[in-house]
PDB file of C-alpha atoms in Angstrom:
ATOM      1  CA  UNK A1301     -25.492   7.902  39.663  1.00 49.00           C
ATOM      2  CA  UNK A1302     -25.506   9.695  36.322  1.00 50.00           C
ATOM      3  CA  UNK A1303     -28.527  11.611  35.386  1.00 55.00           C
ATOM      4  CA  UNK A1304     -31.298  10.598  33.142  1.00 55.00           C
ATOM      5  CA  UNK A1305     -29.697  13.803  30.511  1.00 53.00           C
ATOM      6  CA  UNK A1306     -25.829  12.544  31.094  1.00 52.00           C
ATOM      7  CA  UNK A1307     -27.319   8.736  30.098  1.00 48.00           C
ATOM      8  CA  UNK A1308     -28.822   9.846  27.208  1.00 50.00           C
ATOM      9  CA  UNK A1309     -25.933  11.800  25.825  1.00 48.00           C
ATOM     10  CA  UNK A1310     -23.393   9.305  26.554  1.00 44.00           C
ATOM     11  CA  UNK A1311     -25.555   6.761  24.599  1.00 47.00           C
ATOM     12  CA  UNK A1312     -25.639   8.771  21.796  1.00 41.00           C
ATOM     13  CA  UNK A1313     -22.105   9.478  22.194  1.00 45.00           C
ATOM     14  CA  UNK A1314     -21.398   5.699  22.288  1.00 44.00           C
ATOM     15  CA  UNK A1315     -24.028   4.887  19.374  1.00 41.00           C
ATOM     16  CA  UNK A1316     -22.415   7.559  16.943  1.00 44.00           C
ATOM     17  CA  UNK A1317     -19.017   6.506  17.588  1.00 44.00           C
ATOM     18  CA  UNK A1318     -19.695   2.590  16.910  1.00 40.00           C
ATOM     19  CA  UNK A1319     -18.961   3.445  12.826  1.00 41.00           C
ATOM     20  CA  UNK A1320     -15.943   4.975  13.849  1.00 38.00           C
ATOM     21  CA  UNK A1321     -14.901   1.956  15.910  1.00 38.00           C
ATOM     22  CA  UNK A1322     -15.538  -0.413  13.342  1.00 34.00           C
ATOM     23  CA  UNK A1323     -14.254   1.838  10.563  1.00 41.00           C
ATOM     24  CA  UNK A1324     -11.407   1.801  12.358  1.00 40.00           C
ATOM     25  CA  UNK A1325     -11.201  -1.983  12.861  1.00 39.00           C
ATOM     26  CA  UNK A1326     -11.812  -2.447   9.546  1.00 54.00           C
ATOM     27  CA  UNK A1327      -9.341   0.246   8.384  1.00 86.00           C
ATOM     28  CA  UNK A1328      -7.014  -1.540  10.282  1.00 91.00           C
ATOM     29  CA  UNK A1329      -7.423  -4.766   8.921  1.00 93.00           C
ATOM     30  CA  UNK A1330      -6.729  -3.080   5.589  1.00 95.00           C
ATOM     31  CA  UNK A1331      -3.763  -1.583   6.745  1.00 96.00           C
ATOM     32  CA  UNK A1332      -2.256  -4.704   7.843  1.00 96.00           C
ATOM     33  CA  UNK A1333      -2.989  -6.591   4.393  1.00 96.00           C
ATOM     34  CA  UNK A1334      -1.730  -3.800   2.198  1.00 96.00           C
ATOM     35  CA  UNK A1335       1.612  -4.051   4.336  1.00 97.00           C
ATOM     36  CA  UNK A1336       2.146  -7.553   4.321  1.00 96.00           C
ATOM     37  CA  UNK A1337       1.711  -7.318   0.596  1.00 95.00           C
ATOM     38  CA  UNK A1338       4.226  -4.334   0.220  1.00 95.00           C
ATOM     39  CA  UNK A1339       6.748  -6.308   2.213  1.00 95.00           C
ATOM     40  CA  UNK A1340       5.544  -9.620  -0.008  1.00 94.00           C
ATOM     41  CA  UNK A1341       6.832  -7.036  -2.853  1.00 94.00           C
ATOM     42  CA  UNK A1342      10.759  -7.505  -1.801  1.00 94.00           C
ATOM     43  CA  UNK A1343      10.573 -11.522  -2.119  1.00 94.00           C
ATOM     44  CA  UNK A1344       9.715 -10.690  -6.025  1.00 92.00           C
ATOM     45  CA  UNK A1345      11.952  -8.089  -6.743  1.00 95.00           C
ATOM     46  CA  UNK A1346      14.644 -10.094  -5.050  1.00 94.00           C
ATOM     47  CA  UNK A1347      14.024 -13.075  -7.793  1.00 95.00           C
ATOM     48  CA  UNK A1348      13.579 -10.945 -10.297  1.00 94.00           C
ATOM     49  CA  UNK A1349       9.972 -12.218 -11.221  1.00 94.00           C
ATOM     50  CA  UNK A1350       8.438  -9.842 -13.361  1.00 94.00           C
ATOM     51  CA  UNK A1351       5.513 -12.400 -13.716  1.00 93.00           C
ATOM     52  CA  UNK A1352       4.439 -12.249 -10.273  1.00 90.00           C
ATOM     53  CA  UNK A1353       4.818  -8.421 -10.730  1.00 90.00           C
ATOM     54  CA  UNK A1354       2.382  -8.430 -13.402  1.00 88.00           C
ATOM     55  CA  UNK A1355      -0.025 -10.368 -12.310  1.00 86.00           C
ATOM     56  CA  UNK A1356      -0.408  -7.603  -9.511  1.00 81.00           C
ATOM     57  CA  UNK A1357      -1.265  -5.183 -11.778  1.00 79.00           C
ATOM     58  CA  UNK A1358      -5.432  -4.209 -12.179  1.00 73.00           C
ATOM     59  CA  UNK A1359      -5.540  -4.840 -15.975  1.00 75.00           C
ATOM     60  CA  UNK A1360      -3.448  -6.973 -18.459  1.00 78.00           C
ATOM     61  CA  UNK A1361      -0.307  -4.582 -19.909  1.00 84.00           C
ATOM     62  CA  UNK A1362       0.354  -4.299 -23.301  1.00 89.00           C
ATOM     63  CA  UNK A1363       3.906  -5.685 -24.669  1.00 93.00           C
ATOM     64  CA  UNK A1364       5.216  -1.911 -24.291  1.00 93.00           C
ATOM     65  CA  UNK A1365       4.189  -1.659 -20.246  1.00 89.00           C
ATOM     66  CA  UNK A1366       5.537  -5.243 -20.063  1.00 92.00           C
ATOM     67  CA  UNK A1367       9.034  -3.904 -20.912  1.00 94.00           C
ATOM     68  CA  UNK A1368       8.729  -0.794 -18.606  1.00 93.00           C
ATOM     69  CA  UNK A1369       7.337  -3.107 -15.806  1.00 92.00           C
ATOM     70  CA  UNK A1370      10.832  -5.050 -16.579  1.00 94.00           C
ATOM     71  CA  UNK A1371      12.862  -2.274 -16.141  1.00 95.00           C
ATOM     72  CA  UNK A1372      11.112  -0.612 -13.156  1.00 93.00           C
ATOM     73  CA  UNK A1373      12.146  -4.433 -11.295  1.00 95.00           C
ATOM     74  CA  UNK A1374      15.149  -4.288 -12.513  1.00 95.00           C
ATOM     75  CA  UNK A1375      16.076  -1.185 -11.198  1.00 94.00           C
ATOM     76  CA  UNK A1376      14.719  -1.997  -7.659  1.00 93.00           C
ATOM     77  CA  UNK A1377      16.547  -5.373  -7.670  1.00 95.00           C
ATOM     78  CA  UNK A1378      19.880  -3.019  -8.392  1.00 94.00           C
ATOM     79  CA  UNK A1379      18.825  -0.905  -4.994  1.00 90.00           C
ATOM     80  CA  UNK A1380      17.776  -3.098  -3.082  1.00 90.00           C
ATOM     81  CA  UNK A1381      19.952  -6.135  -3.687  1.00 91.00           C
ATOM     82  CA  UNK A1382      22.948  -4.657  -5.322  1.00 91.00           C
ATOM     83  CA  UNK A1383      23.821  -1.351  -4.125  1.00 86.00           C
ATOM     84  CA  UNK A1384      23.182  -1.806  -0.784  1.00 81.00           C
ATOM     85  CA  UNK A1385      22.065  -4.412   1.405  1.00 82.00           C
ATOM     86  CA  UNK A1386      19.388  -4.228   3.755  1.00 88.00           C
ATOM     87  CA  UNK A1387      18.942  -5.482   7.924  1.00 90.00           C
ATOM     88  CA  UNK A1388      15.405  -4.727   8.793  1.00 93.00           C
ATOM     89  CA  UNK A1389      11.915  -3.610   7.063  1.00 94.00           C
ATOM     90  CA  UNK A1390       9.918  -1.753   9.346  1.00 95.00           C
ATOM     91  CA  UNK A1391       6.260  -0.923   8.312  1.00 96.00           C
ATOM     92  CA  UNK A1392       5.150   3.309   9.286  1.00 96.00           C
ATOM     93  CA  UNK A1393       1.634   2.881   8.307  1.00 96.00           C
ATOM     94  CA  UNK A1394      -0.824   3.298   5.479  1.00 97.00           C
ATOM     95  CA  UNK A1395      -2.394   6.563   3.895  1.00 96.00           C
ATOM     96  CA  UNK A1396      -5.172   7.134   1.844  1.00 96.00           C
ATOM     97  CA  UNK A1397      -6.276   9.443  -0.680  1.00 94.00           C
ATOM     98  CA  UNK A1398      -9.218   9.573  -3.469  1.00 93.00           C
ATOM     99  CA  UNK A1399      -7.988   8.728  -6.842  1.00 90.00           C
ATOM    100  CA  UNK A1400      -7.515  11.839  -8.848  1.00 87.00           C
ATOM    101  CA  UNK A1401      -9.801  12.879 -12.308  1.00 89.00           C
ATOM    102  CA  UNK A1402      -7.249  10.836 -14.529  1.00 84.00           C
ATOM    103  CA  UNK A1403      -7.574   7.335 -12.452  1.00 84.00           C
ATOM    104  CA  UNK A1404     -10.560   7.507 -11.625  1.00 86.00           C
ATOM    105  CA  UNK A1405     -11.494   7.018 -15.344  1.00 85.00           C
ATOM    106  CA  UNK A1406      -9.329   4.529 -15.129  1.00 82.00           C
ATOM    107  CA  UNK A1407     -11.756   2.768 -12.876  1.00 84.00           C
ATOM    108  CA  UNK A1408     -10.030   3.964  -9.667  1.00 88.00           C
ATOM    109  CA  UNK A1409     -11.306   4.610  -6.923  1.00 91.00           C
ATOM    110  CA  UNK A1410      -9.032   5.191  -3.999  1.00 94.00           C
ATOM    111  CA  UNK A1411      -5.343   5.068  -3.497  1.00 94.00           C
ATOM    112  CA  UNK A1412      -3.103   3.781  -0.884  1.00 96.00           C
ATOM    113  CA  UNK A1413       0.578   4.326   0.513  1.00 97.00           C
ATOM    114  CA  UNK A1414       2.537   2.025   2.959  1.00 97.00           C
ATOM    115  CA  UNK A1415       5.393   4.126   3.821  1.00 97.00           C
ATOM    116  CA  UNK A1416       8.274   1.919   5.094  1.00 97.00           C
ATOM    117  CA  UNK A1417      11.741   2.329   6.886  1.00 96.00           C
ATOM    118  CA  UNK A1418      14.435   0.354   5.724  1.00 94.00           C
ATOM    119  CA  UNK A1419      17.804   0.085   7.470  1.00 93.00           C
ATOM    120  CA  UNK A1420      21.003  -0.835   6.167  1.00 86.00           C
ATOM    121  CA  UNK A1421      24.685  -1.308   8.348  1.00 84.00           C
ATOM    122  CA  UNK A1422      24.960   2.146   7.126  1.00 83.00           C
ATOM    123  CA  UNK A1423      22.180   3.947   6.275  1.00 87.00           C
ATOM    124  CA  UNK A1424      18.298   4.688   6.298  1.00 91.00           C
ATOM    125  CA  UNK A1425      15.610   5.154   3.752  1.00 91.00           C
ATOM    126  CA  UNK A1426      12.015   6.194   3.968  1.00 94.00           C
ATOM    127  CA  UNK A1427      10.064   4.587   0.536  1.00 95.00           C
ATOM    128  CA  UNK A1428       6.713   3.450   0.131  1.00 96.00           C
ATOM    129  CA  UNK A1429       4.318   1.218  -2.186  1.00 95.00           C
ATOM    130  CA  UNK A1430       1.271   2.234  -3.349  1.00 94.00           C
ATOM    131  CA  UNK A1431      -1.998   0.210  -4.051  1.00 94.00           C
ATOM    132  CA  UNK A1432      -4.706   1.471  -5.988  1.00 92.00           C
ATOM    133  CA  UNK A1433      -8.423   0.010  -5.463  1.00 93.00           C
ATOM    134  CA  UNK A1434     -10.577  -0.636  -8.204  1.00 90.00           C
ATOM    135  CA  UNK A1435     -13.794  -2.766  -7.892  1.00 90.00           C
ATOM    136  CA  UNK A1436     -11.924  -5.849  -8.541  1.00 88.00           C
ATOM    137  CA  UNK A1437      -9.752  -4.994  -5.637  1.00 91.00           C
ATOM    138  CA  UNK A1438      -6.741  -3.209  -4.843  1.00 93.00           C
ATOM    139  CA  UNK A1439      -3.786  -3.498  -7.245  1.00 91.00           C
ATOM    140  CA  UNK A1440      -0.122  -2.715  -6.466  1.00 91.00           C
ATOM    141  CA  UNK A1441       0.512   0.538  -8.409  1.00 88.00           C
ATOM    142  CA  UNK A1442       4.187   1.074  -7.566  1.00 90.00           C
ATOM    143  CA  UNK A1443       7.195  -0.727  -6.062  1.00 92.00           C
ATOM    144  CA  UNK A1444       9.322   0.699  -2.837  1.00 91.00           C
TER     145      UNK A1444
END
């Protein structure tokens, strides 16, 4: 039978480590969204739709980021879908960082990165999306 000291420290043990349980429950939860919707990323790049691409974005572009947004699915369309053809997309996990000085005036506050492994009948590759979170939510920032 513990004593009456070992039952008090392990309930303070147990009742400082609840926020890290259900930080970590809720982290997790997080994780899993942000990698569904970095895998949801390939079904638009694969069609091409630089609508649905857009409307991921945290703030409406201007006619100039339109046309970059364009090219940037264009060119992972090409990798992805031209070049080489992929078997499997495997999610690694989800990172997080602050926003730095620049995005954060922006209206930033954190960012995120879902690294992924994709293989191919020949070859591997290690790429990642990243999400950035703003009050509204978080916003896709960049394609794998």
């Amino acid at each position: 039978m513990p004593s009456s000291r070992s039952a008090r420290i392990l309930s303070l043990i147990t009742f400082l480590a609840m926020p890290l349980f259900t930080q970590a429950t809720t982290n997790q939860k997080l994780d899993d969204e942000l990698s569904q919707r970095c895998l949801g990323t390939f079904d638009f790049i694969k069609t091409q739709d630089l609508a649905a691409f857009i409307a991921l974005m945290p703030y409406a572009p201007t006619k100039k980021e339109r046309e970059y947004a364009g090219e940037i699915l264009q060119r992972s369309h090409k990798r992805w879908y031209v070049d080489q053809t992929m078997d499997e997309i495997i999610p690694k996990g989800v990172s997080y960082n602050s926003a730095d000085e620049s995005k954060r005036q922006k209206g930033a506050i954190q960012e995120a990165r879902v690294k992924l492994l994709i293989t191919s009948p020949n070859n591997q590759a290690s790429v990642s999306c990243k999400f950035v979170e703003t009050p509204k939510g978080w916003f896709l920032s960049k394609l794998p």
